[in-house]
Structure formats: structure tokens, C-alpha cells
């Protein structure tokens, strides 16, 4: 594929996934005392990395964040700017980290495709939890233990979301194998 067409294709894919992430902001269920809701956006960021790879995934995140500076693209109708000032700041940073990790691992792990996607998704989710816990320590004045334990209410639902995300990513890669082009371009 010619490089300029590839760049346009990458941008179009990133825009579609950014739109998907924004649409999933409308699904938000408040839980726990830390004020952090159950959302589908975290799964959408992982899906983005699994499907598009790290480079295109980060382009998606850049589009999402650019829009989020001026539009309410997050759960609860918040902008990125508002979220970064609150207890969910770590999770917002975790979205960037998890997309990159999911994309890098999904495109570089060899062997069984489902296993590679599963490892990538689990590592990505763990990075969201880690960044989220750090954000809670820094923004909500929680102890490290309390911030870590607060992740517990999300584990089961996030595990279920990962099962769906992994199945969707595997299906997309099976239907569109050209997405798995060499890692230097992913």
C-alpha cells in the first residue's frame, strides 16, 4: 500500500476507534466510595490497542484527548481537563499507558493468537489499575492499601469486559489479517 494511503487509512481507523471510545462514555455505573464509576471506556482503550497496535492506538488516544479538552468525552459528561483535576486522573493516564501496552504486546507476542491477546489485555488492564491507584493516592488522599483495595470492586466486571474485548479483537484480526502488518508499521 502506498505510504500516503496507509497514513489516511491509519487516521481513519483511529478516528473510528476514537468515536467508539466516546460513544462508550454513555455507559457509566457509579460504585464504591472513591467516586470511580464502572465504564466501558476502559475496555474500549484496550480493544483499540489490541486491534490497531501501539502506534495507531496512540493516534486514537491523541484524537480522543484533543477532543476531550473541549468536549465532554468521558463518563458522566466530563471533559479530560475536569477529570485530570479529580480522583480519576490516574485512570485517564492509564488509558494512554494501557492502549500502548495492549497494542505493543498484541503485535509482538508470538504463538497462539488468543493467548497473545489475552496476555496483552490483562497487562493493559493491570496498568489501568496501577495508574488509577496512583491517582487515588495523589488526588483522593487514599493510602496505597486503600487505593489498591478499591480496585477490587472492578475486577469481576473488568474480567468479563476483557473476555468480550479479546473475542472481538480476535474476530477482527481473523476477518482483517492485514491489520497485523509488520510491527514497525503498527
Short mmCIF file of C-alpha atoms in Angstrom, two decimals:
data_model
loop_
_atom_site.label_atom_id
_atom_site.label_comp_id
_atom_site.label_asym_id
_atom_site.label_seq_id
_atom_site.Cartn_x
_atom_site.Cartn_y
_atom_site.Cartn_z
CA UNK A 1 0.00 0.00 0.00
CA UNK A 2 1.30 3.45 -0.84
CA UNK A 3 2.51 5.39 2.23
CA UNK A 4 0.07 8.30 1.90
CA UNK A 5 -2.88 5.93 1.52
CA UNK A 6 -1.63 3.95 4.52
CA UNK A 7 -1.47 7.16 6.57
CA UNK A 8 -5.03 8.06 5.59
CA UNK A 9 -6.20 4.55 6.43
CA UNK A 10 -4.46 4.73 9.81
CA UNK A 11 -6.05 8.11 10.53
CA UNK A 12 -9.50 6.84 9.51
CA UNK A 13 -9.15 3.77 11.76
CA UNK A 14 -8.00 5.97 14.63
CA UNK A 15 -10.95 8.33 14.15
CA UNK A 16 -13.43 5.45 14.13
CA UNK A 17 -11.98 3.99 17.32
CA UNK A 18 -11.91 7.44 18.98
CA UNK A 19 -15.60 7.77 18.14
CA UNK A 20 -16.27 4.31 19.61
CA UNK A 21 -14.49 5.27 22.83
CA UNK A 22 -16.56 8.47 23.07
CA UNK A 23 -19.84 6.63 22.44
CA UNK A 24 -19.00 4.19 25.23
CA UNK A 25 -18.77 7.14 27.64
CA UNK A 26 -22.54 6.97 27.86
CA UNK A 27 -22.30 3.69 29.78
CA UNK A 28 -21.33 4.55 33.37
CA UNK A 29 -22.36 2.89 36.63
CA UNK A 30 -21.22 4.60 39.87
CA UNK A 31 -19.72 2.26 42.51
CA UNK A 32 -17.56 2.42 45.58
CA UNK A 33 -16.57 5.25 47.84
CA UNK A 34 -13.77 6.63 45.66
CA UNK A 35 -16.20 8.07 43.12
CA UNK A 36 -14.83 5.99 40.22
CA UNK A 37 -17.63 4.52 38.04
CA UNK A 38 -17.73 1.25 36.12
CA UNK A 39 -17.34 2.29 32.49
CA UNK A 40 -16.92 0.62 29.12
CA UNK A 41 -14.37 3.17 28.00
CA UNK A 42 -11.52 1.40 29.75
CA UNK A 43 -12.28 -1.74 27.73
CA UNK A 44 -12.52 0.32 24.54
CA UNK A 45 -8.99 1.67 25.05
CA UNK A 46 -7.68 -1.87 25.47
CA UNK A 47 -9.63 -3.01 22.40
CA UNK A 48 -8.11 -0.12 20.45
CA UNK A 49 -4.60 -1.23 21.32
CA UNK A 50 -5.33 -4.90 20.60
CA UNK A 51 -6.82 -4.15 17.19
CA UNK A 52 -4.79 -1.19 15.96
CA UNK A 53 -1.42 -1.73 17.63
CA UNK A 54 0.54 0.75 19.71
CA UNK A 55 1.22 3.44 17.11
CA UNK A 56 -2.28 3.64 15.67
CA UNK A 57 -3.72 3.17 19.15
CA UNK A 58 -1.80 6.19 20.39
CA UNK A 59 -3.02 8.20 17.40
CA UNK A 60 -6.54 7.25 18.52
CA UNK A 61 -5.78 8.36 22.08
CA UNK A 62 -4.38 11.66 20.77
CA UNK A 63 -7.59 12.31 18.82
CA UNK A 64 -9.68 11.37 21.86
CA UNK A 65 -7.66 13.60 24.19
CA UNK A 66 -7.71 16.54 21.75
CA UNK A 67 -11.49 16.32 21.54
CA UNK A 68 -11.70 15.77 25.30
CA UNK A 69 -10.01 19.06 26.05
CA UNK A 70 -13.08 20.88 24.75
CA UNK A 71 -15.88 18.29 24.67
CA UNK A 72 -17.39 16.04 27.35
CA UNK A 73 -15.98 12.72 26.11
CA UNK A 74 -15.75 10.89 29.43
CA UNK A 75 -18.24 9.02 31.55
CA UNK A 76 -20.51 11.38 33.43
CA UNK A 77 -20.24 14.00 30.68
CA UNK A 78 -16.85 15.26 31.82
CA UNK A 79 -14.01 16.66 29.79
CA UNK A 80 -10.43 15.42 30.09
CA UNK A 81 -9.48 18.68 31.80
CA UNK A 82 -12.11 18.19 34.52
CA UNK A 83 -11.20 14.53 35.03
CA UNK A 84 -7.49 15.28 35.41
CA UNK A 85 -8.33 17.52 38.37
CA UNK A 86 -10.23 14.77 40.21
CA UNK A 87 -9.70 11.30 41.68
CA UNK A 88 -9.95 9.62 38.26
CA UNK A 89 -6.83 11.37 36.93
CA UNK A 90 -4.77 8.20 37.24
CA UNK A 91 -7.26 6.21 35.22
CA UNK A 92 -7.14 8.82 32.46
CA UNK A 93 -3.35 8.47 32.31
CA UNK A 94 -3.85 4.70 32.47
CA UNK A 95 -5.86 4.86 29.27
CA UNK A 96 -2.78 6.08 27.43
CA UNK A 97 -0.48 3.52 29.01
CA UNK A 98 -2.91 0.62 28.53
CA UNK A 99 -3.54 1.38 24.87
CA UNK A 100 0.18 1.44 24.16
CA UNK A 101 0.87 -1.74 26.17
CA UNK A 102 -2.05 -3.65 24.66
CA UNK A 103 -1.01 -2.63 21.16
CA UNK A 104 2.67 -3.39 21.63
CA UNK A 105 2.08 -6.79 23.20
CA UNK A 106 -0.71 -7.82 20.82
CA UNK A 107 1.50 -7.15 17.83
CA UNK A 108 4.76 -8.52 19.25
CA UNK A 109 3.79 -11.64 21.20
CA UNK A 110 4.08 -14.72 19.04
CA UNK A 111 2.30 -18.03 19.21
CA UNK A 112 -1.35 -18.64 19.96
CA UNK A 113 -3.30 -15.51 18.94
CA UNK A 114 -5.88 -15.81 21.73
CA UNK A 115 -3.16 -16.26 24.33
CA UNK A 116 -1.23 -13.25 23.00
CA UNK A 117 -4.36 -11.09 23.00
CA UNK A 118 -5.26 -12.32 26.49
CA UNK A 119 -1.83 -11.51 27.91
CA UNK A 120 -1.88 -8.10 26.23
CA UNK A 121 -5.36 -7.33 27.58
CA UNK A 122 -4.55 -8.42 31.13
CA UNK A 123 -1.31 -6.43 31.25
CA UNK A 124 -3.16 -3.40 29.85
CA UNK A 125 -5.93 -3.68 32.44
CA UNK A 126 -3.37 -4.05 35.22
CA UNK A 127 -1.71 -0.84 34.01
CA UNK A 128 -5.06 0.95 34.27
CA UNK A 129 -5.47 -0.33 37.83
CA UNK A 130 -1.93 0.71 38.74
CA UNK A 131 -2.27 4.20 37.27
CA UNK A 132 -5.74 4.51 38.81
CA UNK A 133 -4.46 3.54 42.26
CA UNK A 134 -1.60 6.03 41.99
CA UNK A 135 -4.12 8.70 41.01
CA UNK A 136 -6.29 7.85 44.01
CA UNK A 137 -3.29 8.14 46.32
CA UNK A 138 -2.33 11.51 44.85
CA UNK A 139 -5.79 13.01 44.22
CA UNK A 140 -8.08 11.41 46.80
CA UNK A 141 -5.58 11.25 49.66
CA UNK A 142 -6.06 7.49 49.97
CA UNK A 143 -3.41 5.22 51.41
CA UNK A 144 -1.68 2.86 49.00
CA UNK A 145 -3.51 -0.06 50.60
CA UNK A 146 -6.91 1.59 50.38
CA UNK A 147 -6.31 2.67 46.78
CA UNK A 148 -5.24 -0.84 45.85
CA UNK A 149 -8.22 -2.44 47.60
CA UNK A 150 -10.61 -0.02 45.91
CA UNK A 151 -9.76 -1.71 42.60
CA UNK A 152 -11.40 -4.90 43.88
CA UNK A 153 -14.93 -3.81 43.06
CA UNK A 154 -13.95 -3.60 39.38
CA UNK A 155 -12.11 -6.90 38.91
CA UNK A 156 -15.04 -9.19 38.08
CA UNK A 157 -16.80 -6.83 35.70
CA UNK A 158 -13.49 -5.89 34.04
CA UNK A 159 -12.64 -9.59 33.59
CA UNK A 160 -15.96 -10.05 31.81
CA UNK A 161 -15.29 -6.99 29.65
CA UNK A 162 -11.86 -8.40 28.75
CA UNK A 163 -13.40 -11.67 27.58
CA UNK A 164 -15.56 -9.71 25.16
CA UNK A 165 -12.70 -7.44 24.08
CA UNK A 166 -10.41 -10.39 23.39
CA UNK A 167 -13.10 -12.18 21.36
CA UNK A 168 -13.84 -9.02 19.37
CA UNK A 169 -10.14 -8.34 18.71
CA UNK A 170 -9.52 -11.94 17.61
CA UNK A 171 -12.54 -11.80 15.31
CA UNK A 172 -11.40 -8.52 13.76
CA UNK A 173 -7.89 -9.85 13.20
CA UNK A 174 -9.26 -13.03 11.64
CA UNK A 175 -11.52 -11.02 9.32
CA UNK A 176 -8.92 -8.35 8.53
CA UNK A 177 -5.50 -10.03 8.69
CA UNK A 178 -3.83 -7.05 7.02
CA UNK A 179 -4.16 -5.21 10.34
CA UNK A 180 -1.40 -7.50 11.60
CA UNK A 181 1.14 -5.99 9.25
CA UNK A 182 4.77 -5.85 10.41
CA UNK A 183 5.23 -4.34 13.86
CA UNK A 184 7.34 -1.45 12.54
CA UNK A 185 4.16 -0.08 10.99
CA UNK A 186 1.76 -0.98 13.80
#
